[in-house]
């Protein structure tokens, strides 16, 4: 098993019920320019803290620019012990459309 892929629409429905965390892995400038209000910015600097403080049972939704890099990060998070991890298809571009 590994991470799963999910459409932005379905991810939004799940997150609307406060089930899970939305992780935005885009660069800091892009995140600061515009992001979903529920998103948590994750980068190399914040990752160790996130890994140590987040319950492994938490559902994670990973978003990048177009849905490619998020798949690698979702797989990494799965391998770190998170069992319910999703990569958002189409990334931030689809999330906003």
Tab-separated table of C-alpha atoms in Angstrom, residues 34-95:
chain	number	residue	atom	x	y	z
A	34	UNK	CA	-1.980	32.930	-2.266
A	35	UNK	CA	-3.110	29.791	-0.457
A	36	UNK	CA	-6.177	28.096	0.948
A	37	UNK	CA	-7.021	29.418	4.416
A	38	UNK	CA	-6.845	25.884	5.870
A	39	UNK	CA	-3.469	25.069	4.322
A	40	UNK	CA	-0.338	24.420	6.348
A	41	UNK	CA	2.868	25.322	4.550
A	42	UNK	CA	5.373	22.483	4.685
A	43	UNK	CA	8.968	22.774	3.480
A	44	UNK	CA	12.363	21.269	4.314
A	45	UNK	CA	12.695	23.522	7.372
A	46	UNK	CA	9.274	22.819	8.875
A	47	UNK	CA	9.079	19.112	7.993
A	48	UNK	CA	10.975	17.679	11.012
A	49	UNK	CA	8.760	19.623	13.437
A	50	UNK	CA	5.627	18.560	11.559
A	51	UNK	CA	6.682	14.895	11.613
A	52	UNK	CA	7.424	14.924	15.331
A	53	UNK	CA	4.227	16.734	16.391
A	54	UNK	CA	1.553	15.285	14.089
A	55	UNK	CA	-0.430	12.193	15.052
A	56	UNK	CA	0.218	9.407	12.528
A	57	UNK	CA	-3.544	8.713	12.407
A	58	UNK	CA	-4.185	12.171	10.920
A	59	UNK	CA	-5.462	12.177	7.347
A	60	UNK	CA	-3.134	14.245	5.155
A	61	UNK	CA	-3.905	15.948	1.843
A	62	UNK	CA	-0.766	17.076	-0.002
A	63	UNK	CA	-0.940	19.843	-2.596
A	64	UNK	CA	1.793	21.205	-4.870
A	65	UNK	CA	1.574	23.269	-8.069
A	66	UNK	CA	0.209	20.715	-10.532
A	67	UNK	CA	-0.107	17.429	-8.631
A	68	UNK	CA	3.283	15.902	-9.463
A	69	UNK	CA	5.618	16.741	-6.566
A	70	UNK	CA	2.816	16.070	-4.103
A	71	UNK	CA	2.890	12.398	-5.083
A	72	UNK	CA	6.526	12.066	-3.972
A	73	UNK	CA	5.842	13.882	-0.698
A	74	UNK	CA	2.688	11.833	-0.079
A	75	UNK	CA	4.698	8.634	-0.558
A	76	UNK	CA	7.395	9.940	1.806
A	77	UNK	CA	4.772	10.744	4.473
A	78	UNK	CA	3.249	7.294	4.049
A	79	UNK	CA	6.675	5.743	4.554
A	80	UNK	CA	7.108	7.907	7.678
A	81	UNK	CA	4.090	6.157	9.222
A	82	UNK	CA	1.061	8.174	8.125
A	83	UNK	CA	-1.444	5.656	6.787
A	84	UNK	CA	-4.102	7.935	5.280
A	85	UNK	CA	-2.266	10.177	2.828
A	86	UNK	CA	-3.623	11.721	-0.368
A	87	UNK	CA	-1.988	13.574	-3.238
A	88	UNK	CA	-4.363	16.163	-4.711
A	89	UNK	CA	-4.680	15.680	-8.469
A	90	UNK	CA	-3.973	18.842	-10.453
A	91	UNK	CA	-2.460	20.591	-7.429
A	92	UNK	CA	-3.110	24.202	-6.549
A	93	UNK	CA	-3.955	25.008	-10.158
A	94	UNK	CA	-6.968	22.646	-10.103
A	95	UNK	CA	-7.791	23.491	-6.474
